[in-house]
Amino acid sequence: MADGLVLPGKAPLIDRYGRQVTYLRLSVTDRCDLRCTYCMSEIMKFLPKAELLSLDELDRVATAFVERGVRKIRLTGGEPLVRKDVGYLIDRLGRLKGQGLDELTLTTNATLLADHADGLMRAGVRRVNVSLDSLDPANFAEITRRGDLSKVLNGIDAALEAGLKIKINTVALKHQNVSEIPDMVEWAHARGMDMTLIEVMPLGDTGEDRIDQYIPLPMLRDVLETRWTLTEETSRDPIAGPSRYVRVKETGGRLGFITPLTNNFCAGCNRVRVTCTGRIYMCLGQDDHVDLRSALREAADPSVALDAALDKALFAKPEKHDFEIKRRGSAPALPRHMSTTGG
Ligand code: SAM
Ligand code: SF4
């Protein structure tokens, strides 16, 4: 039985392994105002704006997914809030809520969140993921190669004040932030925010050696367990991501672990990613993709062509990714940056 509200006459998005896609991550730009050391290189060449899908095209793509049973859309990038007039798209997508779409959300670095918090709430967004890797202004500036921590903290305050729920995402970096993580967990939980730790993934050349950044999360969890009591939680959210949650007895908050390297999470994968140029990537860890932009721009009947492209993509969704942190100095597992695919 298919999950989600599928428009009559349309088929749910079920792949060859029986997994139904109910979750779309939609990248609205490859640009960003930061240059996090694990995500981008210092000097980035961004796509010419003409190659990007327009906001109306992004809306059409998202609608095509919702018509086929997608219940959750996450806007991402690059930094979604740097896309000009992104509020227009968010308003449009907000209209899909209640018509198949259960949740509209975004992942942001929060530098511009203060300006958008009320608008997001009005459009029907209720939860936002904020990526934050340090609470120390100098360390934050170093990890992001340019960021101003106070803007992010203002963004978080504004969002909480507007009534948005926030989850903090932190990439664990062996030499750059691991010692700060316990304090960050306490800080997040004291503000009623869940927190998720992420293993650094070998995506795109950043000019840094990933082996120097990578710390396996089970190792970090062992350290946290010397300080706190962690109790396994089962997810309450049927379209939740791959993170495993624990409850921290002493803080009362939830802590998630995303472990693509130490613990492959592909068996329950319910998502696909669409880039800002209209490519569907069926798996973050593989390079196969299907082009939606030509379906939108060149087909006699774009709606039929979009559906055919979605079928083709689903058929090609691989069983699992094959990430591996390779030897020191070797090329990344995939040349594509996370900011290109949409994290
Ligand atoms: N700019 C937004 C942000 O930072 O939240 C959205 C896009 S960013 C690519 C989405 C998420 O991907 C962030 O939480 C970021 O920390 C994570 N990320 C980027 N590169 C990564 C990598 N190589 N390994 C693990 N996580 C990564
Ligand atoms: Fe920008 Fe997000 Fe990548 Fe950092 S992780 S460089 S904020 S896209």
XYZ file of C-alpha atoms and ligand atoms in Angstrom:
378
model
C 0.000 0.000 0.000
C 1.487 3.327 -1.044
C 2.136 5.926 1.593
C 1.090 9.548 0.995
C -1.573 11.217 -1.097
C -0.998 10.230 -4.731
C -3.013 12.179 -7.311
C -5.571 9.939 -9.114
C -4.026 8.596 -12.329
C -0.487 8.988 -10.992
C 1.768 6.264 -9.612
C 3.606 6.436 -6.283
C 7.380 6.666 -6.477
C 8.450 3.124 -5.547
C 11.928 1.941 -6.533
C 13.207 -1.509 -7.534
C 13.957 -2.351 -3.914
C 10.415 -1.565 -2.741
C 11.349 1.752 -1.080
C 8.848 4.574 -1.579
C 10.200 8.074 -2.078
C 8.240 10.426 0.167
C 10.932 13.000 0.853
C 12.429 15.516 -1.602
C 15.479 17.631 -0.918
C 15.358 20.527 -3.324
C 18.429 22.673 -3.814
C 17.531 26.231 -4.789
C 21.080 27.525 -5.346
C 24.668 26.273 -5.321
C 25.855 29.619 -3.888
C 26.611 30.362 -0.287
C 27.869 33.243 1.840
C 30.140 30.855 3.821
C 32.900 28.460 2.761
C 32.868 25.705 5.398
C 36.146 23.820 5.213
C 34.494 20.377 4.867
C 31.952 21.539 2.268
C 33.533 24.001 -0.163
C 36.960 25.130 -1.269
C 38.124 28.645 -0.490
C 37.666 29.727 -4.102
C 34.498 28.347 -5.606
C 33.278 28.650 -9.170
C 29.504 28.852 -8.996
C 27.070 28.067 -11.800
C 26.008 30.817 -14.201
C 22.582 32.033 -13.061
C 21.063 31.147 -16.464
C 21.605 27.451 -15.706
C 19.431 27.548 -12.614
C 15.793 26.553 -12.667
C 13.572 29.581 -12.180
C 11.523 29.770 -8.982
C 8.419 28.815 -10.987
C 10.239 25.806 -12.463
C 11.326 24.712 -8.981
C 7.697 25.004 -7.916
C 6.593 22.808 -10.853
C 9.173 20.161 -10.016
C 8.169 20.125 -6.347
C 4.484 19.910 -7.288
C 5.162 16.952 -9.613
C 6.787 15.119 -6.690
C 3.933 15.902 -4.302
C 1.406 14.667 -6.860
C 3.220 11.335 -6.713
C 3.217 10.952 -2.968
C 6.058 13.103 -1.649
C 5.042 14.316 1.819
C 8.067 16.260 2.913
C 10.156 18.867 1.087
C 13.372 20.302 2.430
C 14.834 23.350 0.689
C 18.595 23.401 0.740
C 21.609 24.437 -1.282
C 24.221 26.017 -1.091
C 22.542 28.414 1.243
C 18.822 28.523 0.352
C 18.261 31.955 1.885
C 20.817 33.659 -0.414
C 18.645 32.894 -3.465
C 16.959 36.114 -4.521
C 13.205 36.097 -3.871
C 13.319 32.634 -2.278
C 10.369 33.791 -0.143
C 8.212 33.648 -3.291
C 9.039 29.947 -3.755
C 8.494 29.205 -0.069
C 5.050 30.837 -0.236
C 4.167 28.812 -3.351
C 5.274 25.541 -1.785
C 3.432 26.398 1.406
C 0.212 26.100 -0.613
C 0.903 22.390 -1.130
C 0.571 21.782 2.588
C -2.609 19.873 3.239
C -2.735 18.834 -0.432
C -0.400 15.887 0.018
C 2.500 17.774 1.542
C 2.808 17.312 5.310
C 5.980 19.229 5.894
C 7.899 22.072 4.246
C 11.230 22.788 5.847
C 14.734 23.993 5.127
C 18.353 23.577 6.105
C 20.192 26.843 6.557
C 23.374 28.310 7.967
C 21.066 30.919 9.604
C 23.148 33.984 8.637
C 20.012 35.453 6.999
C 17.425 33.656 9.116
C 16.518 36.722 11.184
C 15.137 38.391 8.012
C 13.117 35.334 7.009
C 11.823 33.844 10.261
C 8.371 35.479 10.243
C 7.874 34.836 6.515
C 8.739 31.168 6.931
C 6.229 30.815 9.725
C 3.542 32.544 7.634
C 4.225 30.175 4.724
C 3.624 27.146 6.939
C 7.196 26.156 7.803
C 7.316 24.868 11.369
C 10.774 23.346 11.750
C 14.175 24.432 10.456
C 17.573 22.724 10.591
C 20.409 25.103 11.377
C 23.981 24.035 10.621
C 26.370 25.270 13.270
C 29.786 23.811 14.007
C 31.128 26.051 16.773
C 29.939 28.501 19.416
C 33.338 30.144 19.610
C 33.404 33.226 17.321
C 37.041 32.734 16.231
C 36.654 28.996 15.655
C 33.370 29.591 13.789
C 35.115 32.116 11.525
C 37.890 29.599 10.891
C 35.602 26.655 10.098
C 33.393 28.761 7.822
C 36.432 30.697 6.508
C 34.485 33.965 6.905
C 31.343 33.657 9.052
C 30.114 36.037 11.748
C 28.721 33.903 14.580
C 26.579 36.731 15.968
C 24.449 36.773 12.788
C 23.754 33.061 13.170
C 22.847 33.397 16.833
C 20.540 36.319 15.998
C 18.940 34.185 13.305
C 18.353 31.342 15.755
C 16.852 33.717 18.351
C 14.549 35.294 15.768
C 13.381 31.910 14.534
C 12.651 30.639 18.051
C 10.792 33.865 18.780
C 8.712 33.449 15.616
C 7.688 29.994 16.900
C 9.848 27.808 14.641
C 11.327 24.634 16.083
C 15.039 24.345 15.437
C 17.374 21.388 15.190
C 21.082 22.088 15.239
C 23.240 20.057 12.813
C 26.921 19.822 13.623
C 29.555 18.125 11.511
C 32.066 16.504 13.881
C 35.558 17.657 12.922
C 38.420 15.847 14.616
C 40.680 18.812 15.293
C 38.288 21.724 14.905
C 35.260 21.220 17.105
C 35.135 17.869 18.879
C 36.174 19.347 22.223
C 33.333 21.887 21.973
C 30.584 19.392 21.220
C 29.480 18.581 24.808
C 29.018 22.316 25.538
C 27.149 22.754 22.265
C 24.779 19.915 23.165
C 24.068 21.536 26.528
C 23.555 24.921 24.867
C 21.121 23.489 22.284
C 19.161 21.403 24.759
C 18.857 24.314 27.192
C 17.050 26.190 24.396
C 14.731 23.305 23.565
C 16.587 22.460 20.351
C 17.442 18.899 19.277
C 20.922 18.387 17.949
C 22.342 16.004 15.356
C 25.987 15.137 14.854
C 27.158 14.248 11.342
C 30.198 12.350 10.096
C 32.144 14.267 7.488
C 31.555 12.788 4.029
C 34.075 12.654 1.170
C 32.199 14.936 -1.261
C 33.951 17.475 -3.477
C 37.428 18.935 -3.281
C 37.659 21.432 -0.419
C 41.400 21.973 -0.375
C 41.471 20.135 2.995
C 42.403 16.551 3.779
C 39.245 14.742 4.883
C 41.250 12.194 6.809
C 42.366 15.060 9.066
C 38.743 16.101 9.627
C 37.033 12.736 10.009
C 36.167 11.278 13.391
C 33.924 8.192 13.565
C 30.845 9.113 15.596
C 30.816 5.868 17.637
C 34.129 7.084 19.085
C 32.630 10.456 19.990
C 29.568 8.776 21.452
C 31.807 6.748 23.771
C 33.275 10.012 25.064
C 29.805 11.540 25.584
C 28.745 8.418 27.472
C 31.439 8.995 30.063
C 29.625 12.240 30.898
C 25.948 11.497 30.299
C 23.399 8.690 30.261
C 22.199 8.155 26.681
C 19.025 6.169 26.036
C 18.097 4.927 22.550
C 14.878 6.463 21.118
C 12.718 5.088 18.348
C 11.739 7.719 15.815
C 8.238 9.180 16.098
C 8.456 10.612 12.600
C 7.667 8.123 9.802
C 9.558 10.245 7.251
C 12.462 11.037 9.538
C 15.969 11.024 8.175
C 18.685 8.470 8.702
C 19.770 9.761 12.084
C 19.532 7.570 15.175
C 18.432 9.457 18.258
C 19.246 9.124 21.921
C 17.758 10.995 24.858
C 20.338 12.645 27.113
C 19.095 12.036 30.636
C 20.959 14.964 32.209
C 19.845 17.630 29.683
C 16.470 16.112 28.785
C 17.143 16.805 25.086
C 17.529 14.603 21.992
C 20.803 13.929 20.241
C 21.036 12.346 16.778
C 23.916 10.631 15.019
C 24.216 10.540 11.218
C 26.822 7.925 10.426
C 27.094 7.394 6.664
C 30.626 6.062 7.009
C 30.440 3.833 10.074
C 26.871 2.659 9.604
C 25.297 2.623 6.185
C 21.663 3.821 6.366
C 20.505 3.012 2.838
C 18.001 0.204 3.463
C 15.319 2.637 4.641
C 16.159 5.432 2.190
C 12.996 7.340 1.252
C 14.517 10.407 -0.428
C 15.873 11.873 -3.630
C 17.659 15.143 -4.249
C 17.046 17.665 -7.014
C 19.739 20.226 -7.783
C 19.120 23.867 -8.634
C 19.774 23.012 -12.299
C 17.078 20.338 -12.262
C 19.121 17.161 -11.964
C 17.652 14.395 -9.836
C 20.310 12.544 -7.863
C 18.854 9.343 -6.542
C 21.672 8.873 -4.048
C 23.944 11.389 -2.332
C 26.822 8.941 -2.596
C 26.615 8.125 -6.313
C 26.910 10.118 -9.492
C 23.935 8.831 -11.533
C 21.339 11.472 -12.269
C 18.375 12.261 -14.493
C 17.817 15.667 -16.064
C 14.478 17.345 -15.349
C 15.334 20.691 -16.909
C 15.019 19.439 -20.484
C 11.690 17.818 -19.543
C 10.509 21.206 -18.274
C 11.884 23.342 -21.082
C 11.878 21.226 -24.219
C 9.107 18.636 -24.003
C 5.857 19.060 -25.911
C 3.984 18.147 -22.720
C 6.208 19.021 -19.735
C 3.897 17.340 -17.248
C 4.115 13.960 -19.053
C 7.866 14.407 -19.577
C 8.389 15.209 -15.881
C 6.550 12.057 -14.831
C 8.586 9.978 -17.294
C 11.808 11.486 -15.912
C 10.726 10.649 -12.357
C 10.043 7.032 -13.406
C 13.472 6.809 -15.026
C 15.130 8.212 -11.906
C 13.315 5.828 -9.596
C 14.301 2.837 -11.689
C 17.932 3.907 -11.392
C 17.926 4.492 -7.613
C 20.804 2.348 -6.341
C 20.520 -0.041 -3.445
C 23.207 1.754 -1.418
C 25.966 4.323 -1.461
C 29.631 3.419 -1.390
C 31.317 6.200 0.567
C 34.736 5.554 1.918
C 37.246 7.935 3.422
C 40.289 7.108 1.343
C 43.990 7.408 2.055
C 45.555 10.690 3.088
C 45.796 13.105 0.168
C 43.624 11.039 -2.185
C 40.820 12.552 -4.245
C 37.320 12.720 -2.680
C 35.027 9.750 -3.280
C 32.819 11.982 -5.417
C 33.908 15.151 -7.212
C 30.511 16.806 -6.517
C 30.317 19.144 -3.520
C 27.498 18.663 -1.013
C 26.436 22.218 -1.902
C 25.886 21.144 -5.536
C 23.683 18.174 -4.745
C 21.926 19.820 -1.849
C 22.810 18.538 1.618
N 23.977 25.999 3.634
C 23.025 25.233 4.340
C 23.593 24.717 5.638
O 24.816 24.737 5.807
O 22.785 24.307 6.467
C 22.413 24.095 3.559
C 23.307 23.301 2.657
S 24.576 22.366 3.464
C 25.356 21.614 2.069
C 23.616 21.098 4.213
C 24.301 20.284 5.267
O 25.343 19.535 4.676
C 24.939 21.084 6.385
O 24.447 20.613 7.623
C 26.403 20.801 6.255
O 27.026 20.783 7.502
C 26.399 19.435 5.602
N 27.617 19.127 4.855
C 28.195 19.813 3.855
N 29.291 19.172 3.387
C 29.400 18.040 4.112
C 30.314 16.949 4.117
N 31.330 16.900 3.275
N 30.110 15.954 5.016
C 29.063 15.988 5.889
N 28.162 16.989 5.921
C 28.334 18.002 5.058
Fe 27.598 26.952 2.839
Fe 26.168 25.125 4.104
Fe 28.315 24.393 2.654
Fe 28.697 25.734 4.897
S 27.777 23.699 4.711
S 29.648 26.181 2.910
S 26.937 27.043 4.966
S 26.460 25.281 1.874
